[in-house]
Amino acid sequence: MPRKILVTSALPYANGPLHFGHIIEAVQTDVWVRYQRMRGHDCLYVCAEDAHGTPIMIKAKAEGTTPEALIARVAAEHRADYEGFLIGHDHFHSTHTPETQYFTNLMYERLRDAGYMTRRSVRQAYDEQAAMFLPDRFVRGTCPRCKTADQYGDSCENCGATYTPADLVDPVSTVSGTRPVWRDSEHIFFALGRFEPMLREWLASGSLQPAVQAKLAEWFEAGLQDWDISRDAPYFGFEVPDAPGKYFYVWFDAPIGYLGSFKALAAKRGLDVDAYLKPDSTAEMYHFIGKDISYFHTLFWPAVLHGAGFRRPTAVFVHGFLTVNGAKMSKSRGSFITARRYLQRLPPEPLRYYFAAKLGPGVDDIDLSLEDFTARVNSDIVGKLVNIASRCAGFIERGGGRLAAQLPDPALYAEFSGAAERIGAAFEGRDYSGAIRDIMLLADKANQYVDQHKPWTLAKDPAKADEVRAVATQGINMFRALITYLAPVLPAMAAAAGRFLGAPVGRWDDVQSPLLGTALERYEPLAVRLDPKVVATLIEAPAEAPPAKPTGAAQATKVTKVAEAAGAAAPKAAAAGASPAAPERIRIDDFTKLDLRVAKVLAAAAVEGSDKLLQLTLDLGSERRNVFSGIRSAYRPEDLVGRFVVMIANLEPRKMRFGVSEGMVLCASARDDAGGIFLLSADAGVQPGMKVS
RNA sequence: GGAAAGGUAGCUCAGCCGGUUAGAGCACGGCACUCAUAAUGCCGGGGUCGAGGGUUCGAGUCCCUCCCUUUCCA
């Protein structure tokens, strides 16, 4: 009996491009959906543009356009990127639509009438010049705990402290640059705490992964707070029906956007919305999300649904974060890879395969290692999988173009067809990495089979033509089983394979009856190898020397990391094998010979008669030093005054043409300074003269 | 600061409820083969399973402490 399933992945926000973090989630969802469809289930996949909120409003203003125009433009880009990665949404909508507004108002009114909405006054930062209340992220200032400058209004990136904008030292509005004032305003709150028993029961039903359950337990422990779902005008969103000048907070209507998108789809296809959304619905509803938004999806969302008389999600599937080459995606490291950047260089399926090969059912983070990506795809897909078809196709073609009437080794084929349930269960349970391990083991087995039976040797004896065809038929059928199992991951390749086989690859159960006696089409290569040189260009070399942007965590990096970051300027050169002579090892006492000190730049000036040098006057706490430094190409003297640098304080003074240099300032750079020169410095709070060790 | 996940061969990872000489793929070395996109097959080298304690007849697998990495925190 086919299941009725509604699936969503998280809504991309309409103020930036899709990046690999979005793509891995879309791939995870899409693979699951395609698998369900291959099993004959009625599985719908909807998504939408998350269109509301202050950031959209401000970005539109900055671009001199309207939020609607901005959303339309970004949504079109997002849609194209999703399509580029073969993400098969049944419908891609927007939250700024009548459908979403309909559900938003309906839910609000029902929750209000049931007594779950309360009002009370809130004191909030207000920008008098821009005439608007400021979200926490739009107030910046100095962390009250560690004194790091220029931190967001809700938490410190450096020390991790959490606080409110009012706690900041020297708060500044990022909208106008002025100092905010504090004003009171009435807000609407959703009484989340009253749903605790329901939520506990819901989570006990086994809808969530163990790690997510643990997180929820922690939140229950801390106590569920009322949730402020309103914002003051000006705000881009839906106005609250019974509160003029108040708008629904973007996070209130974002998940409702799932239902809005579904409603639009239902209208298009004549589906019964109620059958999916009523409290006792037998349809299943799943949300694929990243772990950062599990609070909204595992607490607010089920509570809002339940309180408003709708069904709750069957389950929420939470995945971990994507890291690139072992570290968080970062713009400054160039590892912030957009969907567009990838698609301009490479086809989508290798990445779908690689993500699938690494995705498990848990919330663990997933690392994209570019070298591993290339090796894995070339070896698994081209070397193993496609090779089976490629090496067998010729024998069939030369032998008349038709498959044999029966399999020479039914027992071996049974191993392949018998894996269907095991591999299917892995897909169902989102253990794609397990499924792919299984599939590749079978691919090895298929290649071994061909090797053992040596059709190329048999083919030399015309009397053995039937035997040759039989072996190739066995091989082709094993290939067919494997590409069927991989079809959720590689839909385009599966379609191409279907054309070659003369029988579409579409249903999971097709594998149970081998393809016999039928004609094959001419074999065309189903995949090409990835060029490591092209793959390496996914990582962007940092463009120019960063214009003095030294704040917070970015600056707290260890010296080794800085060196690495600079090394990345020559993209992957080191990884490509150009290993520079490894430096000799030293002992700790060699290191302690260095007297590294933090110094403050008191004065800086270009040196007359030199293209490279700046003359620095440094405060070492107890003394001042005069140092010449070859950083003129990367720093303007006036930008340096007041900042902290690291210097070698016990370097032999050196007489130069322009004077005596009494030390050396530490910088990171590529060997030829090609990617720029980067001064090392210390976090806020450091004092001149402090020793570095 | 709180929390979660992870630390197993050069790389990416698998090792279920503790039990024979710790596995796979890639990479590397050798051999074979030539049907296949220098693809494939066979053989081989390579691991003090992060560190230190503990429980046990026996621990990569359980407990404690510490170190490191990544990530999350309405």
Coordinates of N, CA and C in Angstrom, one line a residue, chain A residues 416-523:
Chain A
F416 N 23.0 -9.9 -5.9 CA 22.8 -8.5 -6.3 C 21.3 -8.1 -6.1
S417 N 20.4 -8.9 -6.6 CA 19.0 -8.6 -6.4 C 18.6 -8.7 -5.0
G418 N 19.2 -9.6 -4.3 CA 18.9 -9.8 -2.9 C 19.3 -8.7 -1.9
A419 N 20.2 -7.8 -2.5 CA 20.6 -6.7 -1.6 C 19.6 -5.6 -1.6
A420 N 18.6 -5.7 -2.5 CA 17.6 -4.6 -2.6 C 17.0 -4.2 -1.3
E421 N 16.6 -5.1 -0.5 CA 15.9 -4.7 0.8 C 16.9 -4.1 1.7
R422 N 18.1 -4.7 1.8 CA 19.1 -4.2 2.7 C 19.5 -2.8 2.4
I423 N 19.8 -2.6 1.1 CA 20.2 -1.2 0.6 C 19.0 -0.3 0.7
G424 N 17.8 -0.8 0.4 CA 16.6 0.1 0.6 C 16.4 0.5 2.0
A425 N 16.6 -0.4 2.9 CA 16.5 0.0 4.3 C 17.5 1.1 4.7
A426 N 18.7 1.0 4.2 CA 19.7 2.0 4.5 C 19.2 3.4 3.9
F427 N 18.7 3.4 2.7 CA 18.1 4.7 2.2 C 17.0 5.2 3.1
E428 N 16.1 4.3 3.4 CA 14.9 4.7 4.2 C 15.4 5.3 5.5
G429 N 16.4 4.7 6.1 CA 16.9 5.2 7.4 C 18.0 6.3 7.2
R430 N 18.1 6.8 6.0 CA 19.0 7.9 5.7 C 20.5 7.6 6.0
D431 N 20.8 6.3 6.0 CA 22.2 5.8 6.1 C 22.7 5.7 4.7
Y432 N 22.9 6.8 4.0 CA 23.3 6.7 2.6 C 24.7 6.2 2.5
S433 N 25.6 6.6 3.4 CA 27.0 6.1 3.3 C 27.0 4.6 3.4
G434 N 26.2 4.0 4.3 CA 26.1 2.6 4.4 C 25.6 1.9 3.1
A435 N 24.6 2.6 2.5 CA 24.1 2.0 1.3 C 25.2 2.0 0.2
I436 N 25.9 3.1 0.1 CA 26.9 3.2 -0.9 C 28.1 2.3 -0.7
R437 N 28.4 2.1 0.6 CA 29.5 1.1 0.8 C 29.1 -0.2 0.3
D438 N 27.9 -0.6 0.6 CA 27.3 -1.9 0.2 C 27.3 -2.0 -1.3
I439 N 26.9 -0.9 -2.0 CA 26.8 -1.0 -3.5 C 28.2 -1.1 -4.1
M440 N 29.1 -0.4 -3.5 CA 30.5 -0.4 -4.1 C 31.2 -1.8 -3.9
L441 N 30.8 -2.4 -2.8 CA 31.3 -3.8 -2.6 C 30.8 -4.7 -3.7
L442 N 29.6 -4.5 -4.0 CA 29.0 -5.3 -5.1 C 29.6 -5.0 -6.4
A443 N 30.0 -3.7 -6.6 CA 30.6 -3.3 -7.9 C 32.0 -4.0 -8.0
D444 N 32.7 -4.1 -6.9 CA 33.9 -4.8 -6.9 C 33.7 -6.3 -7.4
K445 N 32.7 -6.8 -6.8 CA 32.3 -8.2 -7.1 C 32.0 -8.4 -8.6
A446 N 31.3 -7.5 -9.2 CA 31.0 -7.6 -10.6 C 32.3 -7.5 -11.5
N447 N 33.2 -6.6 -11.1 CA 34.4 -6.5 -11.9 C 35.2 -7.8 -11.7
Q448 N 35.2 -8.4 -10.5 CA 35.9 -9.6 -10.3 C 35.3 -10.7 -11.2
Y449 N 34.0 -10.7 -11.3 CA 33.4 -11.8 -12.1 C 33.9 -11.7 -13.5
V450 N 33.9 -10.5 -14.1 CA 34.3 -10.3 -15.5 C 35.7 -10.8 -15.6
D451 N 36.5 -10.4 -14.6 CA 37.9 -10.8 -14.7 C 38.1 -12.3 -14.7
Q452 N 37.4 -13.0 -13.9 CA 37.5 -14.4 -13.7 C 37.1 -15.1 -15.0
H453 N 36.1 -14.6 -15.7 CA 35.6 -15.3 -16.9 C 36.2 -14.8 -18.2
K454 N 37.0 -13.8 -18.1 CA 37.8 -13.4 -19.3 C 37.1 -13.5 -20.6
P455 N 36.0 -12.7 -20.8 CA 35.3 -12.8 -22.1 C 36.2 -12.4 -23.3
W456 N 37.2 -11.6 -23.1 CA 38.1 -11.2 -24.2 C 38.9 -12.4 -24.7
T457 N 39.2 -13.4 -23.8 CA 39.9 -14.6 -24.2 C 39.0 -15.5 -24.9
L458 N 37.8 -15.7 -24.3 CA 36.8 -16.5 -25.0 C 36.4 -16.1 -26.4
A459 N 36.5 -14.7 -26.5 CA 36.0 -14.2 -27.8 C 36.9 -14.6 -29.0
K460 N 38.1 -15.0 -28.6 CA 39.1 -15.4 -29.7 C 38.6 -16.7 -30.4
D461 N 37.8 -17.5 -29.7 CA 37.3 -18.7 -30.2 C 35.8 -18.6 -30.6
P462 N 35.6 -18.5 -31.9 CA 34.2 -18.3 -32.5 C 33.2 -19.2 -31.9
A463 N 33.6 -20.4 -31.5 CA 32.7 -21.4 -31.0 C 32.2 -21.0 -29.6
K464 N 32.8 -20.1 -29.0 CA 32.4 -19.7 -27.6 C 31.6 -18.4 -27.6
A465 N 31.1 -18.0 -28.7 CA 30.3 -16.8 -28.8 C 29.2 -16.7 -27.8
D466 N 28.5 -17.8 -27.6 CA 27.4 -17.8 -26.6 C 27.9 -17.6 -25.2
E467 N 29.1 -18.2 -24.9 CA 29.6 -18.0 -23.6 C 30.0 -16.6 -23.3
V468 N 30.6 -15.9 -24.4 CA 31.0 -14.5 -24.2 C 29.7 -13.7 -24.0
R469 N 28.7 -13.9 -24.7 CA 27.4 -13.2 -24.5 C 26.9 -13.4 -23.1
A470 N 27.0 -14.6 -22.7 CA 26.4 -15.0 -21.4 C 27.2 -14.2 -20.3
V471 N 28.5 -14.2 -20.3 CA 29.3 -13.5 -19.3 C 28.9 -12.0 -19.4
A472 N 28.9 -11.4 -20.6 CA 28.5 -10.0 -20.7 C 27.1 -9.7 -20.2
T473 N 26.2 -10.6 -20.4 CA 24.8 -10.4 -20.0 C 24.8 -10.4 -18.5
Q474 N 25.5 -11.3 -17.9 CA 25.7 -11.3 -16.4 C 26.2 -10.0 -15.9
G475 N 27.2 -9.5 -16.6 CA 27.8 -8.2 -16.2 C 26.9 -7.0 -16.3
I476 N 26.2 -7.0 -17.5 CA 25.2 -5.9 -17.7 C 24.1 -5.9 -16.7
N477 N 23.7 -7.1 -16.3 CA 22.6 -7.1 -15.3 C 23.0 -6.8 -13.9
M478 N 24.3 -7.1 -13.6 CA 24.8 -6.6 -12.3 C 24.9 -5.1 -12.3
F479 N 25.4 -4.6 -13.5 CA 25.5 -3.1 -13.6 C 24.1 -2.5 -13.4
R480 N 23.1 -3.1 -14.0 CA 21.7 -2.6 -14.0 C 21.2 -2.6 -12.5
A481 N 21.5 -3.6 -11.8 CA 21.1 -3.6 -10.4 C 21.8 -2.4 -9.6
L482 N 23.1 -2.2 -9.9 CA 23.8 -1.2 -9.1 C 23.3 0.2 -9.5
I483 N 23.1 0.4 -10.8 CA 22.6 1.8 -11.2 C 21.2 2.0 -10.7
T484 N 20.4 1.0 -10.5 CA 19.1 1.1 -10.0 C 19.2 1.5 -8.5
Y485 N 20.1 0.9 -7.8 CA 20.3 1.2 -6.4 C 20.8 2.7 -6.2
L486 N 21.6 3.1 -7.2 CA 22.1 4.5 -7.1 C 21.2 5.5 -7.8
A487 N 20.2 5.1 -8.4 CA 19.3 6.1 -9.1 C 18.8 7.2 -8.2
P488 N 18.5 7.0 -6.9 CA 18.1 8.2 -6.1 C 19.2 9.2 -6.0
V489 N 20.5 8.7 -6.1 CA 21.6 9.6 -6.0 C 22.0 10.2 -7.3
L490 N 22.0 9.4 -8.4 CA 22.4 9.7 -9.7 C 21.3 9.6 -10.7
P491 N 20.3 10.5 -10.6 CA 19.1 10.3 -11.4 C 19.4 10.5 -12.9
A492 N 20.3 11.4 -13.3 CA 20.5 11.7 -14.7 C 21.3 10.5 -15.3
M493 N 22.3 10.0 -14.5 CA 23.1 8.9 -15.0 C 22.2 7.6 -15.1
A494 N 21.2 7.5 -14.2 CA 20.3 6.3 -14.2 C 19.5 6.4 -15.5
A495 N 19.0 7.6 -15.8 CA 18.2 7.8 -17.0 C 19.0 7.5 -18.3
A496 N 20.3 7.9 -18.3 CA 21.1 7.6 -19.4 C 21.4 6.1 -19.5
A497 N 21.6 5.5 -18.4 CA 21.8 4.0 -18.3 C 20.5 3.3 -18.8
G498 N 19.4 3.9 -18.5 CA 18.1 3.3 -19.0 C 18.0 3.3 -20.5
R499 N 18.5 4.4 -21.1 CA 18.5 4.4 -22.6 C 19.4 3.4 -23.1
F500 N 20.6 3.2 -22.5 CA 21.5 2.2 -23.0 C 20.9 0.8 -22.9
L501 N 20.3 0.6 -21.7 CA 19.8 -0.8 -21.5 C 18.5 -1.1 -22.3
G502 N 17.9 0.0 -22.8 CA 16.7 -0.2 -23.6 C 15.5 -0.5 -22.6
A503 N 15.7 -0.2 -21.4 CA 14.6 -0.3 -20.4 C 14.8 0.7 -19.3
P504 N 13.8 1.5 -19.0 CA 14.1 2.6 -18.0 C 14.4 2.0 -16.7
V505 N 15.3 2.8 -16.0 CA 15.7 2.5 -14.7 C 14.8 3.4 -13.8
G506 N 13.9 2.8 -13.1 CA 12.9 3.7 -12.4 C 12.4 3.0 -11.2
R507 N 12.1 1.7 -11.2 CA 11.4 1.1 -10.1 C 12.4 0.2 -9.3
W508 N 12.4 0.3 -8.1 CA 13.3 -0.4 -7.2 C 13.2 -1.9 -7.5
D509 N 11.9 -2.4 -7.7 CA 11.7 -3.8 -7.8 C 12.1 -4.4 -9.2
D510 N 12.4 -3.5 -10.1 CA 12.8 -4.0 -11.5 C 13.9 -5.0 -11.4
V511 N 14.8 -4.7 -10.4 CA 16.0 -5.5 -10.3 C 15.7 -7.0 -10.1
Q512 N 14.5 -7.3 -9.5 CA 14.2 -8.7 -9.3 C 14.0 -9.5 -10.5
S513 N 13.7 -8.9 -11.7 CA 13.7 -9.6 -12.9 C 14.8 -9.1 -13.9
P514 N 15.8 -10.0 -14.1 CA 16.9 -9.5 -14.9 C 16.5 -9.3 -16.4
L515 N 17.3 -8.5 -17.0 CA 17.0 -8.1 -18.4 C 17.6 -9.2 -19.3
L516 N 16.8 -9.9 -20.0 CA 17.3 -11.0 -20.8 C 16.7 -11.0 -22.2
G517 N 17.5 -11.3 -23.2 CA 17.1 -11.4 -24.6 C 16.8 -10.1 -25.3
T518 N 16.9 -9.0 -24.6 CA 16.6 -7.8 -25.2 C 17.8 -7.1 -25.9
A519 N 17.5 -6.1 -26.7 CA 18.6 -5.4 -27.4 C 19.1 -4.2 -26.6
L520 N 20.4 -4.0 -26.7 CA 21.0 -2.8 -26.0 C 21.2 -1.7 -27.1
E521 N 21.1 -0.5 -26.6 CA 21.5 0.6 -27.4 C 23.1 0.7 -27.4
R522 N 23.6 1.5 -28.3 CA 25.0 1.7 -28.4 C 25.5 2.3 -27.1
Y523 N 26.6 1.8 -26.5 CA 27.1 2.4 -25.2 C 27.7 3.7 -25.4

